[in-house]
Amino acid sequence: MAGGSSHLAPANSAGPLRSWQWEESRRQGSGEVDGGGRVEVTVLADQVVRVRFNGSGRFHENASWPLASDPGAIWPAAQTQVRETEACFGIHTPQLAVIVGKSPLRLSFYDSRGGLLSQDDPAWGMAADGRRVELWRRRLEGEAFLGLGEKTGPLNRDGRSWTNWCTDVWPHLPDTDPMYQAIPFLLGWRPGRVWGLYWHNTFRSYFLLDDSGGPGRWGVAAEGGDLDYFFFAGSELSDVLRLYTDLTGRMPLPPAWALGYQQSAWSYTPQRRAEEIVEEFQHRRIPLGALYLDIDYMDGFRVFTWGKDFPDPQRLAQKVHAAGGRLVTILDPGVKVEPPEEAAELAEDGGGRQGGKACDPAAAGPAAVAYEVYTEGVAEDHFVHAADGSLATGVVWPGEAAFPDFVRPQTREFWARWVQRFVQVGVDGIWNDMNEPSVMQEGKAGTLPLTAKHGPDEAGRSYAHAEVHNAYALLMAQATQKGLLQAHPDRRPFILTRAGFAGIQRYAAVWTGDNHAWWEHLAMAVPMLLGLGLSGVPFVGTDIGGFMGNCNGELLARWTQFGVFSPLCRNHRATGTRDQEPWAFGPQVEAIARAYIRLRRRLFPYLYSLFWEAAQTGAPVLRPLLWHAPGPESIAAAGNREAFLGPALLVAPVTQPAADTWPIWFPAGRWVHAFDGQVYQGPSEQIVPAPLEQMPLFVRAGSVLPLSPWESAPDAGGPAADGAGGECRLAAWFWQPQDLQSREAAQGLVWYRDAGEGFAYREGAYCLIRAIPGCSSNGLTLQVLAEPGSHGGAFLPGQWRLSLEAVPRRPAAVYVDGQLAREIPAAAFRPPANAAADGDDGPVWGMEEGGPGPLAEPLAAEGLLPASGKSPRVWVRWASAGRRSWEIRWEWA
């Protein structure tokens, strides 16, 4: 049994209801249970119910840090009807029915059609003994279990017992559990019926999806607190993710630069080495979005300091900025225990800190030797205490360290002040690590004593570490975000975190921790990132190439190919391992890496729009097959090796060495190979070519994609760097009527544009462009509608260029808003210098018989694909001329 203790049920299961009362004003039913227990069932929305149970009759009030706001204030009031029979109470909304069985107390959830979603196990149900709480559910036929955040193994979590306890673990293997993140959110899926269960309890908890509770049931348990969960009902995964992220919050729109390719290593030191890395990216024409500094930039691993090897961090930041990138530095929570008298002894021995004071590299010399972060933290009581009131410490990188008590609002302010001071030299983002929190114990990772004391919080309540541990990284990220905003109120903060709990998406991106340069870890990355996305965390990635162990050229090429389609794209390695920058393995791998990093740049407008969607709805950026193609095949083997990047792209990374073909499951519809134009018909499984330079990548026929020039590096201007009033590039993959039958094609493209930085978009400084394909009597149409925000046409393109890909033949005529477009030779059409003049005279179009498609161009430029191809296309260009809607029509002879 996970956790080393036996089950409570059935001996402590809830018995019969002794009383029941419904309060319509609160839409809450509550009652007493035989033995002194108490239950509450609160309808928060038509599809959301909260259930609480305690064996003692008095609720513990579980910590609310994971919640974005008061659950009672999130949704419109539900419409409820309550009915009673001899056996049960029924609570009905337009979308959901909750049946509360009287004897014994058991809950069942049904959808609006009367279909069973989920129900308590008849024999076990809910149980509590004052120390442990459990919920046992009946297992339904054909039910798949998804979510639970960062977990190893397949996307379907069924068949295993899972622990939620933030853990610094290495190495992680296919059966390792727990991991760094602890997100107690489970999704249940059957065709047409989806539910979610958020276990609102920060103590160590377990999802028992194996047979540990016996056949026919599954369970959830926690080692403290109340039985407290939110139940969400829906017909699709998107319904439930929207509701769950209503509750726990959504990822804020990140700065555009954070979507670029990011380079890291433990460590780029001294400073000159870091500067050389930046120069290499410029010399080799590889776009660099961010450079990371690991722990060796600090003085003796003291947080908020710069060591002697980094004499001028401001110059380094300026160099990174000049290259189009941003600077990100690591911060750990462990603050070196260094009383002033010890610091003075170090100074006398010649071991004084470079810069003397934290954050102040200009004040060199041993005159001011006190480590202010520690002395201020002690003086203001900002550190966690042991049960006996002494300072709770543990060994981490600087040696003995104290840990900020982020439960206290004053401590979050303390940390934010230091972040604010620290980033003034030009640091753009913060990387939170070792924040489980991790403590080094005899060669393995531990944490603070579970009896350590935190608080008081805003309400005057104190906590043991057993309740705070899982939420520690969440609270640290909150404090870090506040510091970045205080330093630069006009900039969007970027934080990367290793550990986290439900709600971490409000503050930070997540990477999957200390992986290895193993093919198995590349394969594990697919379901791991998909599981995080299904748990409300869309901004996720892995260490490209693997953190531990020595990568090789083939593995780096394949991992980079997948990494550029991951929401977070970062290459990182450990000290003592082989270099794995894009150029580290010779010209072939460098060319592959450069081409795919540039391909990510080409797809930037599409990717950025997916991030905007995630910020609006909670939808993942990288999505499981089940998201757009629900069915048993999408949960089977293909569901663990393929993914959708938004609705248009099917991504299938090669995760085995020496493979030159790869099996692909194609969902229903036509799929166009992004590089060679080959068309595949689904639903079917086929073997496709996969030479080293080509990761299988397919475009859904019926799709329209917005594209950027791939030739240039990412710019801080983000989407607007393509030109407010400049040229808008669209590419469409459709020409058969059946291509437009999918829901995704009918919805069309939603392209979001803003400045890529700052918060003016919240006040309407953006433009939303929709492109919806259709058919006419003898051809194709594309409706383009621009919806500027309140700032008018600030982000409305002045010129439009649209390519219709993989057309079967030359059109007889092309019209833009009923105006016949003039045909010009392709050679005259393509150069930008001629384009503006042509567009001023009205719409023009041209035909290309072959050549690399728009997604293949970066690869063709590197010699990885032939310059000619099988993708004839029609190009159309027209000027905006102050208008905001257009219809483009292609007519065939």
Tab-separated table of C-alpha atoms in Angstrom, residues 165-333:
chain	number	residue	atom	x	y	z
A	165	TRP	CA	4.514	14.544	-2.790
A	166	CYS	CA	6.968	17.009	-4.356
A	167	THR	CA	10.209	15.017	-4.511
A	168	ASP	CA	13.714	15.736	-5.769
A	169	VAL	CA	14.378	12.421	-7.495
A	170	TRP	CA	17.154	11.083	-9.720
A	171	PRO	CA	17.302	9.167	-11.846
A	172	HIS	CA	13.661	8.782	-12.725
A	173	LEU	CA	12.747	5.549	-14.450
A	174	PRO	CA	9.522	4.426	-16.168
A	175	ASP	CA	8.053	3.384	-12.805
A	176	THR	CA	9.423	6.223	-10.620
A	177	ASP	CA	6.892	7.967	-8.412
A	178	PRO	CA	6.507	10.542	-6.911
A	179	MET	CA	8.130	13.292	-8.979
A	180	TYR	CA	8.834	17.001	-8.564
A	181	GLN	CA	5.268	18.173	-9.194
A	182	ALA	CA	2.258	17.136	-7.085
A	183	ILE	CA	-1.011	17.961	-8.836
A	184	PRO	CA	-3.948	15.999	-7.372
A	185	PHE	CA	-6.276	16.505	-10.338
A	186	LEU	CA	-7.696	13.432	-12.060
A	187	LEU	CA	-9.710	13.213	-15.265
A	188	GLY	CA	-12.026	10.344	-16.063
A	189	TRP	CA	-12.866	9.743	-19.739
A	190	ARG	CA	-15.378	7.624	-21.561
A	191	PRO	CA	-16.774	8.506	-25.001
A	192	GLY	CA	-19.020	11.526	-24.578
A	193	ARG	CA	-18.571	11.651	-20.792
A	194	VAL	CA	-15.735	13.394	-19.013
A	195	TRP	CA	-15.335	14.293	-15.365
A	196	GLY	CA	-12.617	15.864	-13.264
A	197	LEU	CA	-11.804	15.527	-9.579
A	198	TYR	CA	-9.554	18.039	-7.865
A	199	TRP	CA	-8.475	16.718	-4.450
A	200	HIS	CA	-8.288	19.924	-2.421
A	201	ASN	CA	-5.756	18.793	0.172
A	202	THR	CA	-2.059	19.707	0.324
A	203	PHE	CA	-0.999	16.840	2.612
A	204	ARG	CA	0.742	13.831	1.076
A	205	SER	CA	-1.951	12.079	-0.932
A	206	TYR	CA	-2.452	8.994	-3.083
A	207	PHE	CA	-4.509	8.121	-6.124
A	208	LEU	CA	-5.021	4.367	-5.923
A	209	LEU	CA	-5.823	3.379	-9.499
A	210	ASP	CA	-4.484	-0.160	-9.172
A	211	ASP	CA	-6.176	-3.075	-7.408
A	212	SER	CA	-4.890	-2.170	-3.940
A	213	GLY	CA	-8.466	-1.568	-2.814
A	214	GLY	CA	-9.731	-4.703	-4.467
A	215	PRO	CA	-11.274	-5.269	-7.900
A	216	GLY	CA	-13.921	-2.923	-9.159
A	217	ARG	CA	-12.898	0.169	-7.181
A	218	TRP	CA	-10.327	2.941	-7.121
A	219	GLY	CA	-9.513	5.410	-4.391
A	220	VAL	CA	-7.982	8.674	-3.210
A	221	ALA	CA	-6.399	9.144	0.226
A	222	ALA	CA	-4.530	11.800	2.198
A	223	GLU	CA	-2.429	11.713	5.380
A	224	GLY	CA	-4.177	14.658	7.017
A	225	GLY	CA	-6.803	17.329	6.581
A	226	ASP	CA	-10.367	16.852	5.442
A	227	LEU	CA	-11.800	14.825	2.623
A	228	ASP	CA	-12.409	17.795	0.320
A	229	TYR	CA	-12.830	17.603	-3.435
A	230	PHE	CA	-14.304	19.498	-6.375
A	231	PHE	CA	-16.133	17.488	-9.021
A	232	PHE	CA	-16.414	18.834	-12.592
A	233	ALA	CA	-18.708	17.404	-15.263
A	234	GLY	CA	-18.463	17.773	-19.033
A	235	SER	CA	-18.844	16.054	-22.370
A	236	GLU	CA	-15.326	16.911	-23.551
A	237	LEU	CA	-11.902	17.335	-21.989
A	238	SER	CA	-11.987	21.038	-22.839
A	239	ASP	CA	-15.139	21.499	-20.732
A	240	VAL	CA	-13.507	20.099	-17.615
A	241	LEU	CA	-10.134	21.863	-18.105
A	242	ARG	CA	-11.942	25.173	-18.435
A	243	LEU	CA	-13.786	24.602	-15.156
A	244	TYR	CA	-10.722	23.310	-13.300
A	245	THR	CA	-8.645	26.317	-14.370
A	246	ASP	CA	-11.504	28.634	-13.452
A	247	LEU	CA	-10.863	27.330	-9.941
A	248	THR	CA	-7.064	27.065	-9.798
A	249	GLY	CA	-6.225	29.824	-12.258
A	250	ARG	CA	-4.695	29.975	-15.710
A	251	MET	CA	-1.300	30.711	-17.122
A	252	PRO	CA	-0.891	34.449	-17.739
A	253	LEU	CA	0.224	35.370	-21.234
A	254	PRO	CA	4.040	35.104	-21.142
A	255	PRO	CA	6.481	37.512	-22.753
A	256	ALA	CA	7.047	36.634	-26.398
A	257	TRP	CA	10.760	36.032	-25.866
A	258	ALA	CA	9.986	33.124	-23.532
A	259	LEU	CA	8.677	31.142	-26.509
A	260	GLY	CA	12.073	31.200	-28.197
A	261	TYR	CA	14.808	28.567	-28.058
A	262	GLN	CA	16.568	28.666	-24.663
A	263	GLN	CA	20.107	27.497	-23.877
A	264	SER	CA	21.350	26.396	-20.467
A	265	ALA	CA	24.094	24.377	-18.804
A	266	TRP	CA	25.403	23.704	-15.332
A	267	SER	CA	27.279	25.985	-15.725
A	268	TYR	CA	28.371	28.642	-18.177
A	269	THR	CA	31.162	30.039	-16.042
A	270	PRO	CA	33.160	32.272	-15.877
A	271	GLN	CA	31.308	35.194	-17.387
A	272	ARG	CA	33.475	35.146	-20.499
A	273	ARG	CA	32.308	31.596	-21.223
A	274	ALA	CA	28.684	32.710	-21.090
A	275	GLU	CA	29.462	35.562	-23.449
A	276	GLU	CA	31.165	33.152	-25.864
A	277	ILE	CA	28.019	31.020	-25.997
A	278	VAL	CA	26.013	34.078	-27.021
A	279	GLU	CA	28.595	34.920	-29.682
A	280	GLU	CA	28.453	31.380	-31.059
A	281	PHE	CA	24.686	31.607	-31.515
A	282	GLN	CA	25.125	34.839	-33.439
A	283	HIS	CA	27.999	33.494	-35.523
A	284	ARG	CA	26.124	30.311	-36.424
A	285	ARG	CA	22.870	32.169	-37.192
A	286	ILE	CA	20.850	30.218	-34.642
A	287	PRO	CA	18.058	32.238	-32.983
A	288	LEU	CA	18.577	32.505	-29.221
A	289	GLY	CA	15.590	33.311	-27.034
A	290	ALA	CA	17.253	33.063	-23.617
A	291	LEU	CA	20.520	32.168	-21.903
A	292	TYR	CA	20.422	30.582	-18.430
A	293	LEU	CA	22.919	30.850	-15.585
A	294	ASP	CA	23.029	27.908	-13.170
A	295	ILE	CA	24.249	28.011	-9.537
A	296	ASP	CA	27.919	28.755	-10.262
A	297	TYR	CA	27.282	32.426	-11.047
A	298	MET	CA	26.702	32.985	-7.315
A	299	ASP	CA	29.282	33.609	-4.637
A	300	GLY	CA	29.493	30.307	-2.767
A	301	PHE	CA	25.927	29.427	-3.837
A	302	ARG	CA	24.513	32.306	-1.765
A	303	VAL	CA	21.267	33.378	-3.402
A	304	PHE	CA	21.034	36.965	-4.665
A	305	THR	CA	24.827	37.292	-5.002
A	306	TRP	CA	27.289	37.369	-7.896
A	307	GLY	CA	30.601	35.572	-7.541
A	308	LYS	CA	34.034	36.801	-8.569
A	309	ASP	CA	33.772	34.916	-11.890
A	310	PHE	CA	30.954	37.281	-12.893
A	311	PRO	CA	32.479	40.718	-12.371
A	312	ASP	CA	30.046	42.563	-14.677
A	313	PRO	CA	26.652	40.830	-14.958
A	314	GLN	CA	25.155	43.967	-16.449
A	315	ARG	CA	27.532	43.702	-19.402
A	316	LEU	CA	26.552	40.058	-19.864
A	317	ALA	CA	22.870	40.958	-19.841
A	318	GLN	CA	23.472	43.674	-22.415
A	319	LYS	CA	25.316	41.222	-24.646
A	320	VAL	CA	22.458	38.714	-24.463
A	321	HIS	CA	19.918	41.451	-25.189
A	322	ALA	CA	21.926	42.669	-28.179
A	323	ALA	CA	21.739	39.143	-29.592
A	324	GLY	CA	17.943	39.199	-29.339
A	325	GLY	CA	17.813	37.011	-26.226
A	326	ARG	CA	17.094	37.357	-22.542
A	327	LEU	CA	18.994	36.403	-19.372
A	328	VAL	CA	17.516	33.939	-16.846
A	329	THR	CA	19.206	33.094	-13.532
A	330	ILE	CA	18.588	30.296	-11.069
A	331	LEU	CA	17.370	30.937	-7.515
A	332	ASP	CA	17.103	28.259	-4.838
A	333	PRO	CA	15.145	28.735	-1.595
